[in-house]
Amino acid sequence: MILENETKATTNTAKTNNNMRYLTFALCKGRLAKKTLELLEQIGITCEEIKDKDSRKLIFVNEELKLRFFLAKGPDVPTYVEYGAADIGVVGRDTIMEEGRKVYEVLDLGFGKCRMCVCGPHSSKELLQHHERIRVASKYPKIAKDYFYNQKHQTVDIIKLNGSVELGPIVGLSDVIVDIVETGSTLRENGLEVLEEICPLSARMIVNQVSLKMEAERIKEILQALKNIM
Ligand code: PRP
């Protein structure tokens, strides 16, 4: 009799797992993904096949836990999450701010810490203080625009660049830049400095708005486990 009940229970669990939908994670390629996977491993969420560097696979699965993972370019992570192609995403706060997608930011993961700053040569400090109409180069035009127009109430010209933004003031493209500062060594080595700090940054977990309701239990369990180890 006991055995019979046990068998029933096992069958029901198997059924539940089979019927369970996959919870999908979109991770920002590179260092953030590596750190995220290390953190998830600490709460018992593993994905062995994602570690195979030679693999050309795009989607990685943990069948047992009904989880799927994929790696994406940072700015695409909030897009996947907003549209529900991923339930959960991990990406830097800078990207979340710049993309402005409709997602819930649920957890500060505490790594990937850096700052969003206005930087330039020391001589540009005065231009900022006197609210001059200056040129601002940035990979983050929305963040730059919001900071200058809505917070500082300073009219500026914003020039979008795609990388090596520090070149802006060096070659005379812009007066200042709005960029990420981590160690500060890129600035130092190029004769630039932090002129104003906009906000602190770090890796954040974001969740699709519908998923947070439909998969509330599973998502909250993951969040709680992460909070417990952090
Ligand atoms: C980022 C950022 C700075 C640098 C800051 O660039 O845009 O250039 O890192 O780091 P640091 O304060 O430790 O020197 P990234 O390496 O992402 O390349 P990119 O310039 O092509 O954006």
mmCIF file of C-alpha atoms and ligand atoms in Angstrom:
data_model
loop_
_atom_site.group_PDB
_atom_site.id
_atom_site.type_symbol
_atom_site.label_atom_id
_atom_site.label_comp_id
_atom_site.label_asym_id
_atom_site.label_seq_id
_atom_site.Cartn_x
_atom_site.Cartn_y
_atom_site.Cartn_z
ATOM 1 C CA MET A 1 0.000 0.000 0.000
ATOM 2 C CA ILE A 2 2.754 2.381 0.965
ATOM 3 C CA LEU A 3 4.648 1.489 -2.197
ATOM 4 C CA GLU A 4 1.555 2.085 -4.256
ATOM 5 C CA ASN A 5 1.197 5.588 -2.796
ATOM 6 C CA GLU A 6 4.874 6.312 -3.335
ATOM 7 C CA THR A 7 4.614 5.277 -6.965
ATOM 8 C CA LYS A 8 1.638 7.542 -7.377
ATOM 9 C CA ALA A 9 3.490 10.451 -5.846
ATOM 10 C CA THR A 10 6.516 9.888 -8.097
ATOM 11 C CA THR A 11 4.324 9.670 -11.178
ATOM 12 C CA ASN A 12 2.593 12.907 -10.265
ATOM 13 C CA THR A 13 5.902 14.703 -9.754
ATOM 14 C CA ALA A 14 7.164 13.439 -13.103
ATOM 15 C CA LYS A 15 3.966 14.654 -14.727
ATOM 16 C CA THR A 16 4.321 18.082 -13.116
ATOM 17 C CA ASN A 17 7.916 18.391 -14.301
ATOM 18 C CA ASN A 18 7.032 17.316 -17.820
ATOM 19 C CA ASN A 19 4.189 19.784 -18.013
ATOM 20 C CA MET A 20 6.203 22.590 -16.465
ATOM 21 C CA ARG A 21 7.197 25.242 -18.972
ATOM 22 C CA TYR A 22 10.820 26.217 -19.323
ATOM 23 C CA LEU A 23 11.919 29.273 -17.432
ATOM 24 C CA THR A 24 14.287 31.090 -19.774
ATOM 25 C CA PHE A 25 17.287 33.194 -18.761
ATOM 26 C CA ALA A 26 18.921 35.741 -21.101
ATOM 27 C CA LEU A 27 22.437 36.500 -19.922
ATOM 28 C CA CYS A 28 24.697 39.309 -21.079
ATOM 29 C CA LYS A 29 27.628 37.704 -22.937
ATOM 30 C CA GLY A 30 31.044 37.901 -21.288
ATOM 31 C CA ARG A 31 32.071 38.602 -17.716
ATOM 32 C CA LEU A 32 28.542 39.199 -16.440
ATOM 33 C CA ALA A 33 27.315 35.828 -17.747
ATOM 34 C CA LYS A 34 30.269 34.062 -16.156
ATOM 35 C CA LYS A 35 29.645 35.708 -12.797
ATOM 36 C CA THR A 36 25.900 35.039 -13.025
ATOM 37 C CA LEU A 37 26.454 31.343 -13.712
ATOM 38 C CA GLU A 38 28.819 31.138 -10.738
ATOM 39 C CA LEU A 39 26.143 32.715 -8.536
ATOM 40 C CA LEU A 40 23.412 30.418 -9.860
ATOM 41 C CA GLU A 41 25.637 27.407 -9.216
ATOM 42 C CA GLN A 42 25.802 28.397 -5.577
ATOM 43 C CA ILE A 43 22.019 28.023 -5.332
ATOM 44 C CA GLY A 44 22.038 24.680 -7.142
ATOM 45 C CA ILE A 45 21.200 25.912 -10.630
ATOM 46 C CA THR A 46 23.743 24.454 -12.979
ATOM 47 C CA CYS A 47 24.111 24.265 -16.720
ATOM 48 C CA GLU A 48 27.074 22.162 -17.764
ATOM 49 C CA GLU A 49 26.707 22.561 -21.527
ATOM 50 C CA ILE A 50 26.972 26.358 -21.396
ATOM 51 C CA LYS A 51 30.546 25.956 -20.115
ATOM 52 C CA ASP A 52 31.721 24.242 -23.315
ATOM 53 C CA LYS A 53 33.593 27.068 -25.043
ATOM 54 C CA ASP A 54 33.815 25.198 -28.368
ATOM 55 C CA SER A 55 30.076 24.761 -28.624
ATOM 56 C CA ARG A 56 28.210 26.786 -31.247
ATOM 57 C CA LYS A 57 24.897 26.106 -29.579
ATOM 58 C CA LEU A 58 22.819 29.132 -28.729
ATOM 59 C CA ILE A 59 20.413 27.655 -26.197
ATOM 60 C CA PHE A 60 21.461 25.631 -23.185
ATOM 61 C CA VAL A 61 19.064 23.529 -21.179
ATOM 62 C CA ASN A 62 18.804 22.093 -17.695
ATOM 63 C CA GLU A 63 16.101 19.474 -18.278
ATOM 64 C CA GLU A 64 15.788 18.511 -14.646
ATOM 65 C CA LEU A 65 14.972 22.028 -13.466
ATOM 66 C CA LYS A 66 13.192 22.977 -16.704
ATOM 67 C CA LEU A 67 15.461 25.947 -17.230
ATOM 68 C CA ARG A 68 16.895 27.346 -20.457
ATOM 69 C CA PHE A 69 19.752 29.802 -20.872
ATOM 70 C CA PHE A 70 21.001 31.873 -23.763
ATOM 71 C CA LEU A 71 23.700 34.469 -24.155
ATOM 72 C CA ALA A 72 22.947 37.764 -25.846
ATOM 73 C CA LYS A 73 24.534 41.142 -26.502
ATOM 74 C CA GLY A 74 23.909 43.421 -23.496
ATOM 75 C CA PRO A 75 21.473 45.860 -25.144
ATOM 76 C CA ASP A 76 19.396 42.937 -26.465
ATOM 77 C CA VAL A 77 18.854 41.379 -23.015
ATOM 78 C CA PRO A 78 16.096 43.831 -21.918
ATOM 79 C CA THR A 79 14.467 43.403 -25.349
ATOM 80 C CA TYR A 80 14.213 39.629 -24.961
ATOM 81 C CA VAL A 81 12.825 40.094 -21.460
ATOM 82 C CA GLU A 82 10.278 42.782 -22.377
ATOM 83 C CA TYR A 83 8.814 40.609 -25.138
ATOM 84 C CA GLY A 84 8.790 37.487 -22.952
ATOM 85 C CA ALA A 85 11.287 35.575 -25.102
ATOM 86 C CA ALA A 86 13.209 35.349 -21.821
ATOM 87 C CA ASP A 87 11.536 35.360 -18.414
ATOM 88 C CA ILE A 88 14.631 36.551 -16.590
ATOM 89 C CA GLY A 89 17.622 38.593 -17.721
ATOM 90 C CA VAL A 90 20.917 39.652 -16.217
ATOM 91 C CA VAL A 91 22.523 42.828 -17.509
ATOM 92 C CA GLY A 92 24.229 46.003 -16.313
ATOM 93 C CA ARG A 93 22.133 48.838 -14.929
ATOM 94 C CA ASP A 94 23.654 51.111 -17.584
ATOM 95 C CA THR A 95 22.035 49.011 -20.314
ATOM 96 C CA ILE A 96 18.702 48.868 -18.491
ATOM 97 C CA MET A 97 18.697 52.663 -18.178
ATOM 98 C CA GLU A 98 19.726 53.223 -21.774
ATOM 99 C CA GLU A 99 17.275 50.758 -23.300
ATOM 100 C CA GLY A 100 14.307 51.914 -21.192
ATOM 101 C CA ARG A 101 12.381 48.673 -21.709
ATOM 102 C CA LYS A 102 9.246 47.698 -19.791
ATOM 103 C CA VAL A 103 10.729 45.132 -17.401
ATOM 104 C CA TYR A 104 10.851 44.726 -13.653
ATOM 105 C CA GLU A 105 14.279 45.245 -12.094
ATOM 106 C CA VAL A 106 14.152 42.817 -9.181
ATOM 107 C CA LEU A 107 17.642 42.338 -7.789
ATOM 108 C CA ASP A 108 21.027 44.039 -7.537
ATOM 109 C CA LEU A 109 23.484 41.172 -7.971
ATOM 110 C CA GLY A 110 26.298 43.189 -6.458
ATOM 111 C CA PHE A 111 28.942 42.476 -9.071
ATOM 112 C CA GLY A 112 30.073 44.429 -12.123
ATOM 113 C CA LYS A 113 30.237 47.518 -9.934
ATOM 114 C CA CYS A 114 31.227 50.754 -11.655
ATOM 115 C CA ARG A 115 29.976 54.321 -12.117
ATOM 116 C CA MET A 116 28.381 56.312 -14.914
ATOM 117 C CA CYS A 117 30.274 59.584 -15.086
ATOM 118 C CA VAL A 118 30.827 62.745 -17.033
ATOM 119 C CA CYS A 119 34.537 62.751 -17.849
ATOM 120 C CA GLY A 120 36.935 64.936 -19.748
ATOM 121 C CA PRO A 121 40.076 67.014 -19.424
ATOM 122 C CA HIS A 122 40.330 69.099 -16.247
ATOM 123 C CA SER A 123 39.751 72.222 -18.343
ATOM 124 C CA SER A 124 36.199 71.091 -19.199
ATOM 125 C CA LYS A 125 35.092 71.362 -15.566
ATOM 126 C CA GLU A 126 34.431 75.048 -16.034
ATOM 127 C CA LEU A 127 32.221 74.415 -19.067
ATOM 128 C CA LEU A 128 30.042 72.199 -16.896
ATOM 129 C CA GLN A 129 29.855 74.718 -14.071
ATOM 130 C CA HIS A 130 28.820 77.569 -16.369
ATOM 131 C CA HIS A 131 26.207 75.506 -18.168
ATOM 132 C CA GLU A 132 27.809 76.178 -21.543
ATOM 133 C CA ARG A 133 26.421 74.536 -24.651
ATOM 134 C CA ILE A 134 28.972 71.768 -24.953
ATOM 135 C CA ARG A 135 29.419 68.627 -27.009
ATOM 136 C CA VAL A 136 29.011 65.325 -25.169
ATOM 137 C CA ALA A 137 30.139 62.037 -26.755
ATOM 138 C CA SER A 138 28.694 58.813 -25.402
ATOM 139 C CA LYS A 139 27.740 55.224 -26.045
ATOM 140 C CA TYR A 140 24.754 56.079 -23.831
ATOM 141 C CA PRO A 141 22.975 59.017 -25.526
ATOM 142 C CA LYS A 142 19.737 58.536 -23.562
ATOM 143 C CA ILE A 143 21.484 58.530 -20.194
ATOM 144 C CA ALA A 144 23.548 61.560 -21.248
ATOM 145 C CA LYS A 145 20.442 63.401 -22.476
ATOM 146 C CA ASP A 146 18.475 62.644 -19.341
ATOM 147 C CA TYR A 147 21.333 63.790 -17.119
ATOM 148 C CA PHE A 148 22.037 67.071 -18.886
ATOM 149 C CA TYR A 149 18.485 68.042 -19.834
ATOM 150 C CA ASN A 150 16.425 66.745 -16.914
ATOM 151 C CA GLN A 151 18.841 66.835 -14.014
ATOM 152 C CA LYS A 152 21.281 69.625 -14.801
ATOM 153 C CA HIS A 153 18.990 71.625 -17.076
ATOM 154 C CA GLN A 154 21.900 72.263 -19.414
ATOM 155 C CA THR A 155 21.451 72.294 -23.190
ATOM 156 C CA VAL A 156 24.132 70.199 -24.866
ATOM 157 C CA ASP A 157 24.802 68.481 -28.198
ATOM 158 C CA ILE A 158 25.012 64.747 -27.822
ATOM 159 C CA ILE A 159 27.131 62.676 -30.187
ATOM 160 C CA LYS A 160 26.616 58.929 -30.206
ATOM 161 C CA LEU A 161 29.758 56.781 -30.347
ATOM 162 C CA ASN A 162 30.036 52.981 -30.236
ATOM 163 C CA GLY A 163 33.186 52.475 -28.181
ATOM 164 C CA SER A 164 36.572 53.936 -27.216
ATOM 165 C CA VAL A 165 34.584 56.990 -26.196
ATOM 166 C CA GLU A 166 37.603 58.499 -24.414
ATOM 167 C CA LEU A 167 38.863 59.458 -27.869
ATOM 168 C CA GLY A 168 36.133 62.133 -28.049
ATOM 169 C CA PRO A 169 37.837 64.886 -26.047
ATOM 170 C CA ILE A 170 41.346 63.767 -27.079
ATOM 171 C CA VAL A 171 40.801 64.275 -30.798
ATOM 172 C CA GLY A 172 38.508 67.284 -30.381
ATOM 173 C CA LEU A 173 35.194 65.633 -31.237
ATOM 174 C CA SER A 174 33.607 66.574 -27.916
ATOM 175 C CA ASP A 175 34.231 68.590 -24.753
ATOM 176 C CA VAL A 176 33.281 65.752 -22.410
ATOM 177 C CA ILE A 177 32.092 62.163 -22.471
ATOM 178 C CA VAL A 178 29.466 60.249 -20.528
ATOM 179 C CA ASP A 179 30.865 56.806 -19.898
ATOM 180 C CA ILE A 180 31.432 53.965 -17.497
ATOM 181 C CA VAL A 181 34.327 54.271 -15.079
ATOM 182 C CA GLU A 182 35.464 51.145 -13.305
ATOM 183 C CA THR A 183 39.098 51.370 -12.199
ATOM 184 C CA GLY A 184 39.663 54.795 -13.760
ATOM 185 C CA SER A 185 42.802 53.609 -15.540
ATOM 186 C CA THR A 186 41.500 54.311 -19.073
ATOM 187 C CA LEU A 187 40.866 57.908 -18.040
ATOM 188 C CA ARG A 188 44.225 58.293 -16.274
ATOM 189 C CA GLU A 189 46.186 56.855 -19.172
ATOM 190 C CA ASN A 190 44.550 59.322 -21.513
ATOM 191 C CA GLY A 191 44.849 62.478 -19.421
ATOM 192 C CA LEU A 192 41.162 62.609 -18.547
ATOM 193 C CA GLU A 193 39.311 62.641 -15.230
ATOM 194 C CA VAL A 194 35.893 62.195 -13.664
ATOM 195 C CA LEU A 195 34.208 65.590 -13.667
ATOM 196 C CA GLU A 196 30.773 64.608 -12.351
ATOM 197 C CA GLU A 197 29.256 61.346 -11.186
ATOM 198 C CA ILE A 198 25.852 60.443 -12.608
ATOM 199 C CA CYS A 199 25.045 57.183 -10.789
ATOM 200 C CA PRO A 200 26.462 53.912 -9.473
ATOM 201 C CA LEU A 201 26.083 50.801 -11.657
ATOM 202 C CA SER A 202 26.119 47.036 -11.172
ATOM 203 C CA ALA A 203 24.627 43.875 -12.637
ATOM 204 C CA ARG A 204 20.873 43.613 -12.170
ATOM 205 C CA MET A 205 18.332 40.859 -12.564
ATOM 206 C CA ILE A 206 15.302 41.831 -14.608
ATOM 207 C CA VAL A 207 12.046 39.934 -15.060
ATOM 208 C CA ASN A 208 9.303 39.960 -17.677
ATOM 209 C CA GLN A 209 6.186 41.629 -16.269
ATOM 210 C CA VAL A 210 3.834 38.761 -17.126
ATOM 211 C CA SER A 211 6.302 36.053 -16.040
ATOM 212 C CA LEU A 212 6.549 37.605 -12.597
ATOM 213 C CA LYS A 213 2.818 36.926 -12.171
ATOM 214 C CA MET A 214 2.491 33.623 -14.063
ATOM 215 C CA GLU A 215 5.667 32.049 -12.689
ATOM 216 C CA ALA A 216 5.665 33.930 -9.406
ATOM 217 C CA GLU A 217 6.485 30.921 -7.259
ATOM 218 C CA ARG A 218 9.479 29.679 -9.255
ATOM 219 C CA ILE A 219 10.907 33.158 -9.809
ATOM 220 C CA LYS A 220 10.477 34.227 -6.196
ATOM 221 C CA GLU A 221 12.151 31.019 -5.043
ATOM 222 C CA ILE A 222 15.194 31.825 -7.183
ATOM 223 C CA LEU A 223 15.272 35.431 -5.963
ATOM 224 C CA GLN A 224 15.027 34.373 -2.333
ATOM 225 C CA ALA A 225 17.815 31.805 -2.739
ATOM 226 C CA LEU A 226 20.039 34.439 -4.341
ATOM 227 C CA LYS A 227 19.284 36.949 -1.581
ATOM 228 C CA ASN A 228 20.146 34.328 1.039
ATOM 229 C CA ILE A 229 23.640 33.753 -0.329
ATOM 230 C CA MET A 230 24.438 37.363 -1.128
HETATM 231 C C1 PRP B 1 34.627 50.508 -20.737
HETATM 232 C C2 PRP B 1 34.318 51.981 -20.636
HETATM 233 C C3 PRP B 1 35.669 52.592 -20.439
HETATM 234 C C4 PRP B 1 36.400 51.536 -19.642
HETATM 235 C C5 PRP B 1 36.401 51.910 -18.179
HETATM 236 O O1 PRP B 1 35.028 50.244 -22.036
HETATM 237 O O2 PRP B 1 33.652 52.457 -21.804
HETATM 238 O O3 PRP B 1 36.303 52.804 -21.658
HETATM 239 O O4 PRP B 1 35.685 50.301 -19.810
HETATM 240 O O5 PRP B 1 37.127 50.993 -17.412
HETATM 241 P P1 PRP B 1 38.294 51.472 -16.436
HETATM 242 O O6 PRP B 1 37.771 52.605 -15.615
HETATM 243 O O7 PRP B 1 38.569 50.250 -15.591
HETATM 244 O O8 PRP B 1 39.478 51.854 -17.258
HETATM 245 P P2 PRP B 1 35.048 48.785 -22.644
HETATM 246 O O9 PRP B 1 36.252 48.051 -22.189
HETATM 247 O O10 PRP B 1 33.748 48.132 -22.390
HETATM 248 O O11 PRP B 1 35.227 49.038 -24.206
HETATM 249 P P3 PRP B 1 34.678 50.197 -25.161
HETATM 250 O O12 PRP B 1 35.533 51.387 -24.923
HETATM 251 O O13 PRP B 1 34.859 49.670 -26.528
HETATM 252 O O14 PRP B 1 33.257 50.457 -24.807
#
